């Protein structure tokens, strides 16, 4: 079964916003998330395929309402919980 | 962004993750800073532009680039040690190429620099495979009706880069001047040079 990330050819996402980004990241936390991904992968906590799977198995409603790097963050959180590095809920306020 | 996904809320959660990882001895803040600095240095569309300019001026290099992109960019010092395969696709008088990653955001980062937001958007990923001519027109690239368009869908293992057509009237230009004409969007295929 196709997962929500498999959007190729689907209809209804509207026009492409072709505007260029002034900088690679819109906020500092986005750069930190990419750094966390690279660092934790380098430390062997997960590999790229596990990471992609974690993003692509997000519930559709969550996938479609989160930004690109929020999905990265949620995937890292899910993997760290699955591997017992952090406890579920440990990141909550 | 609104509600639970406000920038401040997610920024706080990211900081908390960093703190927890440091407390648990998994990852130090210093190591994270080092990796953040290293991950963006060396990734730039200027690298892809250099490859294109070399291919425009050296027919032997162009042949090697189209036959085995990974090996040819390594000759110039790019993607060294990468496990990914690079395939370079060439635009001609009657064919045009454009790249996408419909499933996520795969992209030859080292050669093209950080990808633009639109490349990662559902709108681009869903539509460019279905109606490429219309999407390219939205980028301001109007192709003749007779031009055949090929869309290349990237994967974790294979990345693509477009070899744009060399503009007319550039016969007298050197490699560096030619490289300066090549934009990131031309390397993706959403612009011409």
PDB file of C-alpha atoms in Angstrom:
ATOM      1  CA  UNK A   1       0.000   0.000   0.000  1.00  0.00           C
ATOM      2  CA  UNK A   2       1.283   3.454  -0.874  1.00  0.00           C
ATOM      3  CA  UNK A   3       2.131   5.677   2.063  1.00  0.00           C
ATOM      4  CA  UNK A   4       1.339   9.360   2.365  1.00  0.00           C
ATOM      5  CA  UNK A   5       4.763  10.489   1.136  1.00  0.00           C
ATOM      6  CA  UNK A   6       4.131   8.789  -2.231  1.00  0.00           C
ATOM      7  CA  UNK A   7       2.595  11.907  -3.777  1.00  0.00           C
ATOM      8  CA  UNK A   8       3.890  11.555  -7.357  1.00  0.00           C
ATOM      9  CA  UNK A   9       1.029  12.126  -9.812  1.00  0.00           C
ATOM     10  CA  UNK A  10      -1.622  12.897  -7.204  1.00  0.00           C
ATOM     11  CA  UNK A  11      -3.895  15.866  -7.806  1.00  0.00           C
ATOM     12  CA  UNK A  12      -4.855  18.725  -5.522  1.00  0.00           C
ATOM     13  CA  UNK A  13      -1.685  20.143  -4.001  1.00  0.00           C
ATOM     14  CA  UNK A  14      -2.065  23.403  -5.918  1.00  0.00           C
ATOM     15  CA  UNK A  15       0.497  25.619  -7.629  1.00  0.00           C
ATOM     16  CA  UNK A  16       4.218  25.387  -6.971  1.00  0.00           C
ATOM     17  CA  UNK A  17       5.538  28.312  -4.954  1.00  0.00           C
ATOM     18  CA  UNK A  18       8.635  28.885  -7.069  1.00  0.00           C
ATOM     19  CA  UNK A  19      10.069  31.592  -4.821  1.00  0.00           C
ATOM     20  CA  UNK A  20      13.684  31.121  -3.861  1.00  0.00           C
ATOM     21  CA  UNK A  21      14.694  30.843  -0.231  1.00  0.00           C
ATOM     22  CA  UNK A  22      16.831  33.664   1.096  1.00  0.00           C
ATOM     23  CA  UNK A  23      18.796  31.120   3.170  1.00  0.00           C
ATOM     24  CA  UNK A  24      18.925  27.326   3.404  1.00  0.00           C
ATOM     25  CA  UNK A  25      17.100  27.349   6.750  1.00  0.00           C
ATOM     26  CA  UNK A  26      14.187  29.503   7.843  1.00  0.00           C
ATOM     27  CA  UNK A  27      15.047  29.215  11.516  1.00  0.00           C
ATOM     28  CA  UNK A  28      18.019  28.129  13.585  1.00  0.00           C
ATOM     29  CA  UNK A  29      16.205  25.045  14.898  1.00  0.00           C
ATOM     30  CA  UNK A  30      15.979  23.650  11.354  1.00  0.00           C
ATOM     31  CA  UNK A  31      19.768  23.688  11.057  1.00  0.00           C
ATOM     32  CA  UNK A  32      20.010  22.057  14.514  1.00  0.00           C
ATOM     33  CA  UNK A  33      17.652  19.263  13.394  1.00  0.00           C
ATOM     34  CA  UNK A  34      19.740  18.554  10.291  1.00  0.00           C
ATOM     35  CA  UNK A  35      22.814  18.537  12.534  1.00  0.00           C
ATOM     36  CA  UNK A  36      21.113  16.087  14.925  1.00  0.00           C
ATOM     37  CA  UNK A  37      20.271  13.823  11.989  1.00  0.00           C
ATOM     38  CA  UNK A  38      23.842  13.847  10.671  1.00  0.00           C
ATOM     39  CA  UNK A  39      25.391  13.455  14.117  1.00  0.00           C
ATOM     40  CA  UNK A  40      23.149  10.625  15.332  1.00  0.00           C
ATOM     41  CA  UNK A  41      23.532   8.789  12.037  1.00  0.00           C
ATOM     42  CA  UNK A  42      27.309   9.180  12.294  1.00  0.00           C
ATOM     43  CA  UNK A  43      27.145   7.805  15.860  1.00  0.00           C
ATOM     44  CA  UNK A  44      25.344   4.740  14.485  1.00  0.00           C
ATOM     45  CA  UNK A  45      22.042   5.333  16.310  1.00  0.00           C
ATOM     46  CA  UNK A  46      20.136   4.851  13.064  1.00  0.00           C
ATOM     47  CA  UNK A  47      20.771   4.676   9.341  1.00  0.00           C
ATOM     48  CA  UNK A  48      19.285   6.645   6.446  1.00  0.00           C
ATOM     49  CA  UNK A  49      16.728   3.989   5.532  1.00  0.00           C
ATOM     50  CA  UNK A  50      15.389   3.764   9.083  1.00  0.00           C
ATOM     51  CA  UNK A  51      15.144   7.536   9.141  1.00  0.00           C
ATOM     52  CA  UNK A  52      13.228   7.686   5.877  1.00  0.00           C
ATOM     53  CA  UNK A  53      10.932   4.922   7.058  1.00  0.00           C
ATOM     54  CA  UNK A  54      10.220   6.882  10.225  1.00  0.00           C
ATOM     55  CA  UNK A  55       9.174   9.922   8.174  1.00  0.00           C
ATOM     56  CA  UNK A  56       7.211   7.950   5.642  1.00  0.00           C
ATOM     57  CA  UNK A  57       5.246   5.968   8.222  1.00  0.00           C
ATOM     58  CA  UNK A  58       3.912   9.145   9.849  1.00  0.00           C
ATOM     59  CA  UNK A  59       0.114   9.251  10.062  1.00  0.00           C
ATOM     60  CA  UNK A  60      -1.106  11.086   6.909  1.00  0.00           C
ATOM     61  CA  UNK A  61      -2.820  13.891   8.841  1.00  0.00           C
ATOM     62  CA  UNK A  62       0.399  14.588  10.722  1.00  0.00           C
ATOM     63  CA  UNK A  63       2.586  14.323   7.603  1.00  0.00           C
ATOM     64  CA  UNK A  64       0.446  16.823   5.718  1.00  0.00           C
ATOM     65  CA  UNK A  65       0.275  19.388   8.508  1.00  0.00           C
ATOM     66  CA  UNK A  66       3.937  19.455   9.523  1.00  0.00           C
ATOM     67  CA  UNK A  67       6.738  21.310   7.810  1.00  0.00           C
ATOM     68  CA  UNK A  68       9.632  19.516   6.152  1.00  0.00           C
ATOM     69  CA  UNK A  69      12.053  19.801   9.088  1.00  0.00           C
ATOM     70  CA  UNK A  70       9.342  19.154  11.677  1.00  0.00           C
ATOM     71  CA  UNK A  71       8.969  15.763  10.005  1.00  0.00           C
ATOM     72  CA  UNK A  72      12.706  15.249  10.412  1.00  0.00           C
ATOM     73  CA  UNK A  73      12.480  16.125  14.088  1.00  0.00           C
ATOM     74  CA  UNK A  74       9.499  13.832  14.696  1.00  0.00           C
ATOM     75  CA  UNK A  75      11.304  10.988  12.891  1.00  0.00           C
ATOM     76  CA  UNK A  76      14.421  11.429  15.059  1.00  0.00           C
ATOM     77  CA  UNK A  77      12.247  11.540  18.191  1.00  0.00           C
ATOM     78  CA  UNK A  78      10.415   8.369  17.161  1.00  0.00           C
ATOM     79  CA  UNK A  79      13.684   6.528  16.450  1.00  0.00           C
ATOM     80  CA  UNK A  80      15.286   7.631  19.741  1.00  0.00           C
ATOM     81  CA  UNK A  81      12.205   6.415  21.621  1.00  0.00           C
ATOM     82  CA  UNK A  82      12.106   3.121  19.717  1.00  0.00           C
ATOM     83  CA  UNK A  83      15.752   2.508  20.563  1.00  0.00           C
ATOM     84  CA  UNK A  84      15.277   3.385  24.205  1.00  0.00           C
ATOM     85  CA  UNK A  85      17.567   6.434  24.145  1.00  0.00           C
ATOM     86  CA  UNK A  86      14.785   8.686  25.373  1.00  0.00           C
ATOM     87  CA  UNK A  87      11.491   7.902  27.074  1.00  0.00           C
ATOM     88  CA  UNK A  88       8.155   8.628  25.400  1.00  0.00           C
ATOM     89  CA  UNK A  89       7.031  12.089  26.509  1.00  0.00           C
ATOM     90  CA  UNK A  90      10.484  13.078  27.726  1.00  0.00           C
ATOM     91  CA  UNK A  91      10.594  16.001  25.269  1.00  0.00           C
ATOM     92  CA  UNK A  92       7.249  17.427  26.314  1.00  0.00           C
ATOM     93  CA  UNK A  93       6.963  20.612  28.324  1.00  0.00           C
TER      94      UNK A  93
ATOM     95  CA  UNK B   1       2.708  27.611  11.238  1.00  0.00           C
ATOM     96  CA  UNK B   2       0.183  27.819  14.021  1.00  0.00           C
ATOM     97  CA  UNK B   3      -1.061  26.099  17.156  1.00  0.00           C
ATOM     98  CA  UNK B   4       1.100  23.251  18.412  1.00  0.00           C
ATOM     99  CA  UNK B   5       3.531  23.676  15.553  1.00  0.00           C
ATOM    100  CA  UNK B   6       4.619  27.212  16.296  1.00  0.00           C
ATOM    101  CA  UNK B   7       8.271  27.948  15.677  1.00  0.00           C
ATOM    102  CA  UNK B   8       8.893  28.669  19.379  1.00  0.00           C
ATOM    103  CA  UNK B   9       7.361  25.343  20.448  1.00  0.00           C
ATOM    104  CA  UNK B  10       9.387  23.230  18.049  1.00  0.00           C
ATOM    105  CA  UNK B  11      12.566  25.190  18.785  1.00  0.00           C
ATOM    106  CA  UNK B  12      12.051  24.409  22.485  1.00  0.00           C
ATOM    107  CA  UNK B  13      11.600  20.702  21.774  1.00  0.00           C
ATOM    108  CA  UNK B  14      14.751  20.622  19.636  1.00  0.00           C
ATOM    109  CA  UNK B  15      16.736  22.293  22.434  1.00  0.00           C
ATOM    110  CA  UNK B  16      15.351  19.802  24.924  1.00  0.00           C
ATOM    111  CA  UNK B  17      16.407  16.909  22.688  1.00  0.00           C
ATOM    112  CA  UNK B  18      19.931  18.360  22.484  1.00  0.00           C
ATOM    113  CA  UNK B  19      20.058  18.737  26.278  1.00  0.00           C
ATOM    114  CA  UNK B  20      18.809  15.192  26.880  1.00  0.00           C
ATOM    115  CA  UNK B  21      21.308  13.704  24.439  1.00  0.00           C
ATOM    116  CA  UNK B  22      24.119  15.602  26.137  1.00  0.00           C
ATOM    117  CA  UNK B  23      22.950  14.540  29.637  1.00  0.00           C
ATOM    118  CA  UNK B  24      22.720  10.911  28.549  1.00  0.00           C
ATOM    119  CA  UNK B  25      26.208  11.075  27.085  1.00  0.00           C
ATOM    120  CA  UNK B  26      24.982  10.308  23.550  1.00  0.00           C
ATOM    121  CA  UNK B  27      26.050  13.521  21.839  1.00  0.00           C
ATOM    122  CA  UNK B  28      27.903  16.574  23.090  1.00  0.00           C
ATOM    123  CA  UNK B  29      26.886  20.067  22.100  1.00  0.00           C
ATOM    124  CA  UNK B  30      30.381  20.737  20.785  1.00  0.00           C
ATOM    125  CA  UNK B  31      30.248  17.717  18.488  1.00  0.00           C
ATOM    126  CA  UNK B  32      26.835  18.803  17.212  1.00  0.00           C
ATOM    127  CA  UNK B  33      28.110  22.328  16.451  1.00  0.00           C
ATOM    128  CA  UNK B  34      31.058  20.851  14.598  1.00  0.00           C
ATOM    129  CA  UNK B  35      28.786  18.648  12.469  1.00  0.00           C
ATOM    130  CA  UNK B  36      26.423  21.529  11.689  1.00  0.00           C
ATOM    131  CA  UNK B  37      29.340  23.643  10.448  1.00  0.00           C
ATOM    132  CA  UNK B  38      30.776  20.807   8.377  1.00  0.00           C
ATOM    133  CA  UNK B  39      27.511  19.707   6.772  1.00  0.00           C
ATOM    134  CA  UNK B  40      26.963  22.896   4.823  1.00  0.00           C
ATOM    135  CA  UNK B  41      30.493  23.803   3.901  1.00  0.00           C
ATOM    136  CA  UNK B  42      31.359  22.365   0.534  1.00  0.00           C
ATOM    137  CA  UNK B  43      27.766  21.973  -0.683  1.00  0.00           C
ATOM    138  CA  UNK B  44      27.115  24.557  -3.381  1.00  0.00           C
ATOM    139  CA  UNK B  45      25.626  24.905  -6.874  1.00  0.00           C
ATOM    140  CA  UNK B  46      29.011  26.363  -7.849  1.00  0.00           C
ATOM    141  CA  UNK B  47      30.271  22.754  -7.774  1.00  0.00           C
ATOM    142  CA  UNK B  48      27.650  21.542 -10.253  1.00  0.00           C
ATOM    143  CA  UNK B  49      28.318  24.623 -12.385  1.00  0.00           C
ATOM    144  CA  UNK B  50      32.015  23.740 -12.536  1.00  0.00           C
ATOM    145  CA  UNK B  51      31.139  20.244 -13.743  1.00  0.00           C
ATOM    146  CA  UNK B  52      28.867  21.682 -16.448  1.00  0.00           C
ATOM    147  CA  UNK B  53      31.458  24.207 -17.641  1.00  0.00           C
ATOM    148  CA  UNK B  54      34.054  21.437 -17.915  1.00  0.00           C
ATOM    149  CA  UNK B  55      31.643  19.305 -19.944  1.00  0.00           C
ATOM    150  CA  UNK B  56      30.905  22.243 -22.253  1.00  0.00           C
ATOM    151  CA  UNK B  57      34.579  22.832 -22.969  1.00  0.00           C
ATOM    152  CA  UNK B  58      36.021  19.306 -22.926  1.00  0.00           C
ATOM    153  CA  UNK B  59      34.231  16.755 -25.175  1.00  0.00           C
ATOM    154  CA  UNK B  60      36.101  13.853 -23.583  1.00  0.00           C
ATOM    155  CA  UNK B  61      34.953  14.938 -20.126  1.00  0.00           C
ATOM    156  CA  UNK B  62      31.380  15.351 -21.377  1.00  0.00           C
ATOM    157  CA  UNK B  63      31.395  11.763 -22.653  1.00  0.00           C
ATOM    158  CA  UNK B  64      32.750  10.433 -19.367  1.00  0.00           C
ATOM    159  CA  UNK B  65      30.233  12.513 -17.398  1.00  0.00           C
ATOM    160  CA  UNK B  66      27.258  11.137 -19.319  1.00  0.00           C
ATOM    161  CA  UNK B  67      28.600   7.567 -19.179  1.00  0.00           C
ATOM    162  CA  UNK B  68      29.411   7.535 -15.449  1.00  0.00           C
ATOM    163  CA  UNK B  69      28.505  10.689 -13.559  1.00  0.00           C
ATOM    164  CA  UNK B  70      29.825   9.452 -10.206  1.00  0.00           C
ATOM    165  CA  UNK B  71      33.321   8.794 -11.565  1.00  0.00           C
ATOM    166  CA  UNK B  72      33.407  11.994 -13.637  1.00  0.00           C
ATOM    167  CA  UNK B  73      32.511  14.322 -10.764  1.00  0.00           C
ATOM    168  CA  UNK B  74      35.081  12.532  -8.615  1.00  0.00           C
ATOM    169  CA  UNK B  75      37.705  13.617 -11.156  1.00  0.00           C
ATOM    170  CA  UNK B  76      36.924  17.174 -10.026  1.00  0.00           C
ATOM    171  CA  UNK B  77      36.957  16.188  -6.359  1.00  0.00           C
ATOM    172  CA  UNK B  78      33.196  15.962  -5.724  1.00  0.00           C
ATOM    173  CA  UNK B  79      31.125  13.270  -3.988  1.00  0.00           C
ATOM    174  CA  UNK B  80      34.303  11.507  -2.914  1.00  0.00           C
ATOM    175  CA  UNK B  81      33.434   8.401  -0.942  1.00  0.00           C
ATOM    176  CA  UNK B  82      29.718   8.755  -1.612  1.00  0.00           C
ATOM    177  CA  UNK B  83      27.708   5.546  -1.776  1.00  0.00           C
ATOM    178  CA  UNK B  84      25.245   7.163  -4.147  1.00  0.00           C
ATOM    179  CA  UNK B  85      25.253   6.920  -7.908  1.00  0.00           C
ATOM    180  CA  UNK B  86      25.087  10.148  -9.887  1.00  0.00           C
ATOM    181  CA  UNK B  87      23.502  10.121 -13.304  1.00  0.00           C
ATOM    182  CA  UNK B  88      23.889  13.230 -15.448  1.00  0.00           C
ATOM    183  CA  UNK B  89      21.184  13.806 -18.076  1.00  0.00           C
ATOM    184  CA  UNK B  90      21.826  16.081 -21.043  1.00  0.00           C
ATOM    185  CA  UNK B  91      19.474  18.637 -22.568  1.00  0.00           C
ATOM    186  CA  UNK B  92      19.590  18.904 -26.352  1.00  0.00           C
ATOM    187  CA  UNK B  93      17.847  20.979 -29.043  1.00  0.00           C
ATOM    188  CA  UNK B  94      14.724  18.821 -28.790  1.00  0.00           C
ATOM    189  CA  UNK B  95      14.903  17.169 -25.360  1.00  0.00           C
ATOM    190  CA  UNK B  96      14.698  18.627 -21.867  1.00  0.00           C
ATOM    191  CA  UNK B  97      15.292  16.957 -18.504  1.00  0.00           C
ATOM    192  CA  UNK B  98      14.038  17.835 -15.047  1.00  0.00           C
ATOM    193  CA  UNK B  99      14.645  16.132 -11.692  1.00  0.00           C
ATOM    194  CA  UNK B 100      12.389  15.475  -8.717  1.00  0.00           C
ATOM    195  CA  UNK B 101      12.152  13.187  -5.708  1.00  0.00           C
ATOM    196  CA  UNK B 102       8.473  12.255  -5.532  1.00  0.00           C
ATOM    197  CA  UNK B 103       8.899  10.260  -2.301  1.00  0.00           C
ATOM    198  CA  UNK B 104      10.917  12.764  -0.295  1.00  0.00           C
ATOM    199  CA  UNK B 105      13.786  15.086  -1.164  1.00  0.00           C
ATOM    200  CA  UNK B 106      16.746  13.097  -2.573  1.00  0.00           C
ATOM    201  CA  UNK B 107      19.100  15.459  -4.322  1.00  0.00           C
ATOM    202  CA  UNK B 108      22.853  15.732  -5.087  1.00  0.00           C
ATOM    203  CA  UNK B 109      23.471  18.163  -2.218  1.00  0.00           C
ATOM    204  CA  UNK B 110      27.218  18.498  -2.725  1.00  0.00           C
ATOM    205  CA  UNK B 111      26.788  19.596  -6.358  1.00  0.00           C
ATOM    206  CA  UNK B 112      23.630  21.685  -6.038  1.00  0.00           C
ATOM    207  CA  UNK B 113      23.817  23.125  -2.530  1.00  0.00           C
ATOM    208  CA  UNK B 114      20.884  23.013  -0.076  1.00  0.00           C
ATOM    209  CA  UNK B 115      17.674  22.249  -1.953  1.00  0.00           C
ATOM    210  CA  UNK B 116      15.056  24.979  -2.324  1.00  0.00           C
ATOM    211  CA  UNK B 117      11.770  24.683  -0.397  1.00  0.00           C
ATOM    212  CA  UNK B 118       9.778  24.140  -3.588  1.00  0.00           C
ATOM    213  CA  UNK B 119      11.820  21.027  -4.418  1.00  0.00           C
ATOM    214  CA  UNK B 120      10.610  19.495  -1.151  1.00  0.00           C
ATOM    215  CA  UNK B 121       6.997  20.662  -1.541  1.00  0.00           C
ATOM    216  CA  UNK B 122       4.104  18.294  -2.194  1.00  0.00           C
ATOM    217  CA  UNK B 123       2.995  20.581  -5.051  1.00  0.00           C
ATOM    218  CA  UNK B 124       6.234  20.149  -7.020  1.00  0.00           C
ATOM    219  CA  UNK B 125       6.666  16.463  -6.181  1.00  0.00           C
ATOM    220  CA  UNK B 126       3.119  15.535  -7.151  1.00  0.00           C
ATOM    221  CA  UNK B 127       2.738  17.686 -10.251  1.00  0.00           C
ATOM    222  CA  UNK B 128       6.052  17.701 -12.119  1.00  0.00           C
ATOM    223  CA  UNK B 129       5.653  14.012 -12.995  1.00  0.00           C
ATOM    224  CA  UNK B 130       2.081  14.546 -14.202  1.00  0.00           C
ATOM    225  CA  UNK B 131       2.238  17.876 -16.001  1.00  0.00           C
ATOM    226  CA  UNK B 132       5.906  18.851 -16.359  1.00  0.00           C
ATOM    227  CA  UNK B 133       5.319  21.359 -19.149  1.00  0.00           C
ATOM    228  CA  UNK B 134       2.829  23.318 -17.040  1.00  0.00           C
ATOM    229  CA  UNK B 135       5.043  23.227 -13.958  1.00  0.00           C
ATOM    230  CA  UNK B 136       8.085  24.384 -15.929  1.00  0.00           C
ATOM    231  CA  UNK B 137       6.026  27.269 -17.318  1.00  0.00           C
ATOM    232  CA  UNK B 138       5.265  28.292 -13.724  1.00  0.00           C
ATOM    233  CA  UNK B 139       9.034  28.633 -13.286  1.00  0.00           C
ATOM    234  CA  UNK B 140       9.078  30.839 -16.389  1.00  0.00           C
ATOM    235  CA  UNK B 141      10.512  28.147 -18.636  1.00  0.00           C
ATOM    236  CA  UNK B 142       8.329  27.908 -21.746  1.00  0.00           C
ATOM    237  CA  UNK B 143       9.450  24.986 -23.880  1.00  0.00           C
ATOM    238  CA  UNK B 144       8.456  24.546 -27.541  1.00  0.00           C
ATOM    239  CA  UNK B 145       5.595  22.048 -28.022  1.00  0.00           C
ATOM    240  CA  UNK B 146       7.967  19.745 -29.905  1.00  0.00           C
ATOM    241  CA  UNK B 147      10.476  19.472 -27.038  1.00  0.00           C
ATOM    242  CA  UNK B 148      10.366  16.098 -25.358  1.00  0.00           C
ATOM    243  CA  UNK B 149      10.516  16.346 -21.550  1.00  0.00           C
ATOM    244  CA  UNK B 150      11.915  13.561 -19.379  1.00  0.00           C
ATOM    245  CA  UNK B 151      11.345  13.660 -15.615  1.00  0.00           C
ATOM    246  CA  UNK B 152      13.864  11.768 -13.470  1.00  0.00           C
ATOM    247  CA  UNK B 153      12.639  10.555 -10.081  1.00  0.00           C
ATOM    248  CA  UNK B 154      15.509  10.362  -7.600  1.00  0.00           C
ATOM    249  CA  UNK B 155      15.997   7.628  -5.043  1.00  0.00           C
ATOM    250  CA  UNK B 156      18.202   6.987  -2.035  1.00  0.00           C
ATOM    251  CA  UNK B 157      20.711   5.278  -4.331  1.00  0.00           C
ATOM    252  CA  UNK B 158      20.571   7.327  -7.523  1.00  0.00           C
ATOM    253  CA  UNK B 159      20.721  11.096  -7.778  1.00  0.00           C
ATOM    254  CA  UNK B 160      20.408  13.115 -10.970  1.00  0.00           C
ATOM    255  CA  UNK B 161      21.823  16.348 -12.302  1.00  0.00           C
ATOM    256  CA  UNK B 162      20.900  18.087 -15.545  1.00  0.00           C
ATOM    257  CA  UNK B 163      23.574  19.084 -18.060  1.00  0.00           C
ATOM    258  CA  UNK B 164      21.980  22.220 -19.553  1.00  0.00           C
ATOM    259  CA  UNK B 165      22.530  23.373 -23.138  1.00  0.00           C
ATOM    260  CA  UNK B 166      25.412  25.749 -23.613  1.00  0.00           C
ATOM    261  CA  UNK B 167      23.974  29.115 -24.642  1.00  0.00           C
ATOM    262  CA  UNK B 168      24.714  30.438 -28.102  1.00  0.00           C
ATOM    263  CA  UNK B 169      27.280  33.197 -28.384  1.00  0.00           C
ATOM    264  CA  UNK B 170      29.469  31.866 -25.567  1.00  0.00           C
ATOM    265  CA  UNK B 171      32.201  30.436 -27.793  1.00  0.00           C
ATOM    266  CA  UNK B 172      34.761  32.943 -26.542  1.00  0.00           C
ATOM    267  CA  UNK B 173      34.153  32.329 -22.835  1.00  0.00           C
ATOM    268  CA  UNK B 174      36.491  30.395 -20.571  1.00  0.00           C
ATOM    269  CA  UNK B 175      35.494  27.694 -18.109  1.00  0.00           C
ATOM    270  CA  UNK B 176      35.139  30.050 -15.168  1.00  0.00           C
ATOM    271  CA  UNK B 177      32.988  32.528 -17.080  1.00  0.00           C
ATOM    272  CA  UNK B 178      30.812  29.690 -18.344  1.00  0.00           C
ATOM    273  CA  UNK B 179      30.383  28.268 -14.846  1.00  0.00           C
ATOM    274  CA  UNK B 180      29.134  31.669 -13.664  1.00  0.00           C
ATOM    275  CA  UNK B 181      26.196  31.381 -16.113  1.00  0.00           C
ATOM    276  CA  UNK B 182      24.913  28.109 -14.628  1.00  0.00           C
ATOM    277  CA  UNK B 183      22.218  28.440 -11.970  1.00  0.00           C
ATOM    278  CA  UNK B 184      20.984  25.887  -9.455  1.00  0.00           C
ATOM    279  CA  UNK B 185      17.597  25.744 -11.186  1.00  0.00           C
ATOM    280  CA  UNK B 186      19.337  24.972 -14.491  1.00  0.00           C
ATOM    281  CA  UNK B 187      20.999  21.982 -12.771  1.00  0.00           C
ATOM    282  CA  UNK B 188      17.560  20.797 -11.581  1.00  0.00           C
ATOM    283  CA  UNK B 189      15.981  21.511 -14.967  1.00  0.00           C
ATOM    284  CA  UNK B 190      13.490  24.202 -13.944  1.00  0.00           C
ATOM    285  CA  UNK B 191      15.470  26.835 -15.864  1.00  0.00           C
ATOM    286  CA  UNK B 192      17.621  27.036 -18.961  1.00  0.00           C
ATOM    287  CA  UNK B 193      20.998  28.756 -19.158  1.00  0.00           C
TER     288      UNK B 193
END
